[in-house]
Coordinates of N, CA and C in Angstrom, one line a residue:
M5 N 47.6 -10.0 -11.2 CA 47.4 -11.5 -11.2 C 48.6 -12.2 -11.4
E6 N 49.7 -11.6 -11.9 CA 50.9 -12.3 -12.2 C 51.5 -12.9 -10.9
H7 N 51.4 -12.2 -9.8 CA 52.0 -12.7 -8.6 C 51.2 -13.9 -8.1
L8 N 49.9 -13.9 -8.3 CA 49.1 -15.1 -7.9 C 49.4 -16.3 -8.8
D9 N 49.5 -16.0 -10.1 CA 49.9 -17.1 -11.0 C 51.2 -17.7 -10.7
A10 N 52.2 -16.9 -10.2 CA 53.5 -17.3 -10.0 C 53.7 -18.0 -8.6
A11 N 52.7 -17.9 -7.8 CA 52.8 -18.5 -6.4 C 52.7 -20.0 -6.5
T12 N 53.4 -20.6 -5.5 CA 53.4 -22.1 -5.5 C 52.4 -22.6 -4.5
L13 N 52.0 -23.8 -4.6 CA 51.1 -24.4 -3.6 C 51.6 -24.3 -2.2
D14 N 52.9 -24.5 -2.0 CA 53.4 -24.3 -0.6 C 53.2 -22.9 -0.1
E15 N 53.3 -21.9 -1.0 CA 53.1 -20.5 -0.5 C 51.6 -20.3 -0.1
F16 N 50.7 -20.8 -0.9 CA 49.3 -20.7 -0.5 C 49.0 -21.4 0.8
I17 N 49.6 -22.6 1.0 CA 49.4 -23.3 2.2 C 50.0 -22.6 3.4
S18 N 51.1 -22.0 3.2 CA 51.8 -21.2 4.3 C 50.9 -20.0 4.6
F19 N 50.4 -19.3 3.6 CA 49.5 -18.1 3.8 C 48.3 -18.6 4.6
Y20 N 47.7 -19.7 4.2 CA 46.5 -20.2 4.9 C 46.8 -20.4 6.4
H21 N 47.8 -21.1 6.7 CA 48.1 -21.5 8.1 C 48.5 -20.3 8.9
K22 N 49.1 -19.2 8.3 CA 49.5 -18.0 9.0 C 48.3 -17.1 9.3
F23 N 47.4 -16.9 8.3 CA 46.3 -15.9 8.5 C 44.9 -16.5 8.8
Y24 N 44.6 -17.7 8.5 CA 43.3 -18.3 8.8 C 43.3 -19.0 10.1
V25 N 43.5 -18.1 11.2 CA 43.6 -18.6 12.5 C 42.6 -17.8 13.4
P26 N 42.3 -18.3 14.6 CA 41.3 -17.6 15.4 C 41.6 -16.2 15.8
E27 N 42.9 -15.9 16.1 CA 43.2 -14.6 16.5 C 43.2 -13.5 15.4
N28 N 43.0 -14.0 14.2 CA 42.8 -13.1 13.0 C 41.4 -13.1 12.5
A29 N 40.5 -13.6 13.3 CA 39.1 -13.7 12.8 C 38.2 -12.8 13.6
I30 N 37.0 -12.5 13.0 CA 36.0 -11.7 13.7 C 34.7 -12.4 13.6
L31 N 34.1 -12.5 14.7 CA 32.8 -13.2 14.8 C 31.7 -12.1 15.2
S32 N 30.8 -11.9 14.3 CA 29.7 -10.9 14.6 C 28.4 -11.6 14.8
I33 N 27.8 -11.2 15.9 CA 26.5 -11.8 16.2 C 25.5 -10.6 16.5
A34 N 24.4 -10.7 15.9 CA 23.4 -9.6 16.0 C 22.0 -10.2 16.3
G35 N 21.2 -9.4 16.9 CA 19.8 -9.8 17.1 C 19.5 -10.0 18.6
D36 N 18.3 -10.4 18.9 CA 17.8 -10.7 20.2 C 18.3 -12.0 20.6
I37 N 19.5 -12.1 21.3 CA 20.1 -13.4 21.6 C 20.1 -13.6 23.1
D38 N 20.3 -14.9 23.5 CA 20.5 -15.3 24.9 C 22.0 -15.3 25.0
V39 N 22.6 -14.2 25.7 CA 24.0 -14.1 25.8 C 24.7 -15.3 26.4
P40 N 24.3 -15.8 27.5 CA 25.0 -16.9 28.1 C 25.0 -18.2 27.2
A41 N 23.8 -18.4 26.6 CA 23.7 -19.6 25.7 C 24.6 -19.4 24.4
T42 N 24.7 -18.1 23.9 CA 25.5 -17.8 22.8 C 26.9 -18.0 23.1
K43 N 27.4 -17.5 24.2 CA 28.8 -17.7 24.6 C 29.1 -19.2 24.8
K44 N 28.2 -20.0 25.3 CA 28.4 -21.4 25.4 C 28.6 -22.1 24.0
L45 N 27.8 -21.7 23.1 CA 27.9 -22.2 21.7 C 29.2 -21.8 21.1
I46 N 29.6 -20.5 21.3 CA 30.9 -20.0 20.7 C 32.0 -20.9 21.2
K47 N 32.0 -21.1 22.6 CA 33.1 -21.9 23.1 C 33.1 -23.3 22.6
A48 N 31.9 -23.9 22.4 CA 31.8 -25.3 22.0 C 32.3 -25.4 20.5
Y49 N 31.9 -24.5 19.7 CA 32.3 -24.6 18.2 C 33.7 -24.0 17.9
F50 N 34.1 -22.9 18.6 CA 35.3 -22.3 18.2 C 36.4 -22.5 19.2
G51 N 36.1 -22.9 20.4 CA 37.1 -23.1 21.5 C 38.2 -24.2 21.1
P52 N 37.8 -25.3 20.5 CA 38.8 -26.3 20.1 C 39.8 -25.9 19.0
I53 N 39.5 -24.8 18.3 CA 40.4 -24.5 17.2 C 41.7 -23.9 17.7
P54 N 42.8 -24.5 17.3 CA 44.1 -24.0 17.9 C 44.5 -22.7 17.4
R55 N 45.2 -21.9 18.3 CA 45.7 -20.6 17.9 C 46.8 -20.8 16.8
G56 N 47.1 -19.7 16.1 CA 48.2 -19.8 15.1 C 49.5 -19.9 15.8
K57 N 50.5 -20.3 15.0 CA 51.9 -20.5 15.6 C 52.7 -19.2 15.4
E58 N 52.3 -18.4 14.5 CA 53.1 -17.1 14.3 C 52.3 -15.9 14.8
K59 N 53.1 -14.9 15.3 CA 52.4 -13.7 15.7 C 52.1 -12.9 14.4
I60 N 50.9 -12.4 14.3 CA 50.5 -11.6 13.1 C 50.7 -10.1 13.4
A61 N 51.5 -9.4 12.6 CA 51.7 -8.0 12.8 C 50.4 -7.3 12.6
Q62 N 50.0 -6.4 13.5 CA 48.8 -5.6 13.4 C 49.2 -4.3 12.8
I63 N 48.6 -3.9 11.7 CA 48.8 -2.7 11.0 C 47.8 -1.7 11.5
N64 N 48.3 -0.5 12.0 CA 47.4 0.5 12.5 C 47.1 1.5 11.3
I65 N 46.0 1.4 10.8 CA 45.6 2.3 9.7 C 44.7 3.4 10.3
V66 N 45.1 4.6 10.1 CA 44.3 5.7 10.6 C 43.7 6.5 9.4
E67 N 42.4 6.5 9.3 CA 41.7 7.2 8.2 C 41.3 8.6 8.7
P68 N 41.4 9.5 7.8 CA 40.9 10.9 8.2 C 39.4 10.9 8.5
P69 N 39.0 11.7 9.4 CA 37.6 11.8 9.7 C 36.8 12.2 8.5
L70 N 35.5 11.7 8.4 CA 34.7 12.0 7.2 C 34.2 13.5 7.4
A71 N 34.3 14.2 6.3 CA 33.9 15.6 6.4 C 32.4 15.7 6.0
A72 N 32.0 14.7 5.2 CA 30.6 14.8 4.7 C 30.1 13.3 4.5
E73 N 28.8 13.2 4.5 CA 28.2 11.9 4.2 C 28.6 11.4 2.8
I74 N 28.8 10.1 2.7 CA 29.1 9.5 1.4 C 28.0 8.5 1.1
R75 N 27.4 8.7 -0.1 CA 26.3 7.8 -0.5 C 26.6 7.2 -1.9
D76 N 26.1 6.0 -2.1 CA 26.3 5.4 -3.4 C 25.0 4.6 -3.7
T77 N 24.5 4.7 -4.9 CA 23.3 4.1 -5.3 C 23.7 3.1 -6.5
I78 N 23.3 1.9 -6.3 CA 23.6 0.9 -7.4 C 22.2 0.4 -7.9
L79 N 22.0 0.5 -9.2 CA 20.8 0.1 -9.8 C 21.0 -1.3 -10.4
D80 N 20.1 -2.2 -10.2 CA 20.2 -3.5 -10.7 C 18.8 -4.2 -10.7
D81 N 18.6 -5.2 -11.4 CA 17.4 -5.9 -11.5 C 17.4 -7.0 -10.4
V82 N 16.9 -6.6 -9.2 CA 16.9 -7.5 -8.1 C 15.5 -8.0 -7.7
Q83 N 15.4 -9.1 -7.1 CA 14.1 -9.7 -6.7 C 13.6 -9.2 -5.4
L84 N 14.6 -8.9 -4.5 CA 14.2 -8.5 -3.1 C 15.0 -7.2 -2.8
P85 N 14.3 -6.3 -2.1 CA 15.0 -5.1 -1.7 C 15.9 -5.3 -0.6
G86 N 16.9 -4.5 -0.4 CA 17.9 -4.7 0.7 C 18.5 -3.4 1.0
V87 N 19.0 -3.2 2.2 CA 19.7 -2.1 2.7 C 21.0 -2.6 3.3
M88 N 22.1 -2.0 2.9 CA 23.4 -2.3 3.4 C 24.0 -1.1 4.0
M89 N 24.5 -1.2 5.2 CA 25.2 -0.1 5.9 C 26.5 -0.6 6.5
A90 N 27.5 0.3 6.4 CA 28.8 -0.1 7.0 C 29.4 1.1 7.7

């Protein structure tokens, strides 16, 4: 946390303008959708957002293939059941 505490407002603003840009975003849409209508909405809402001014370096991370299934169970007092998969 020391590096965050030491950062200046200008550094945070610079980080925001560099990385919070359309070419660094992912839009996920799921479900039974009308593809042409969805594309129209995407263009209407996201089309006017300007691209970033700097080229963002893409880091190629290669993970080793999974040799076995990995499971995790988290116990908590929840009101609604849920399933999360990634």
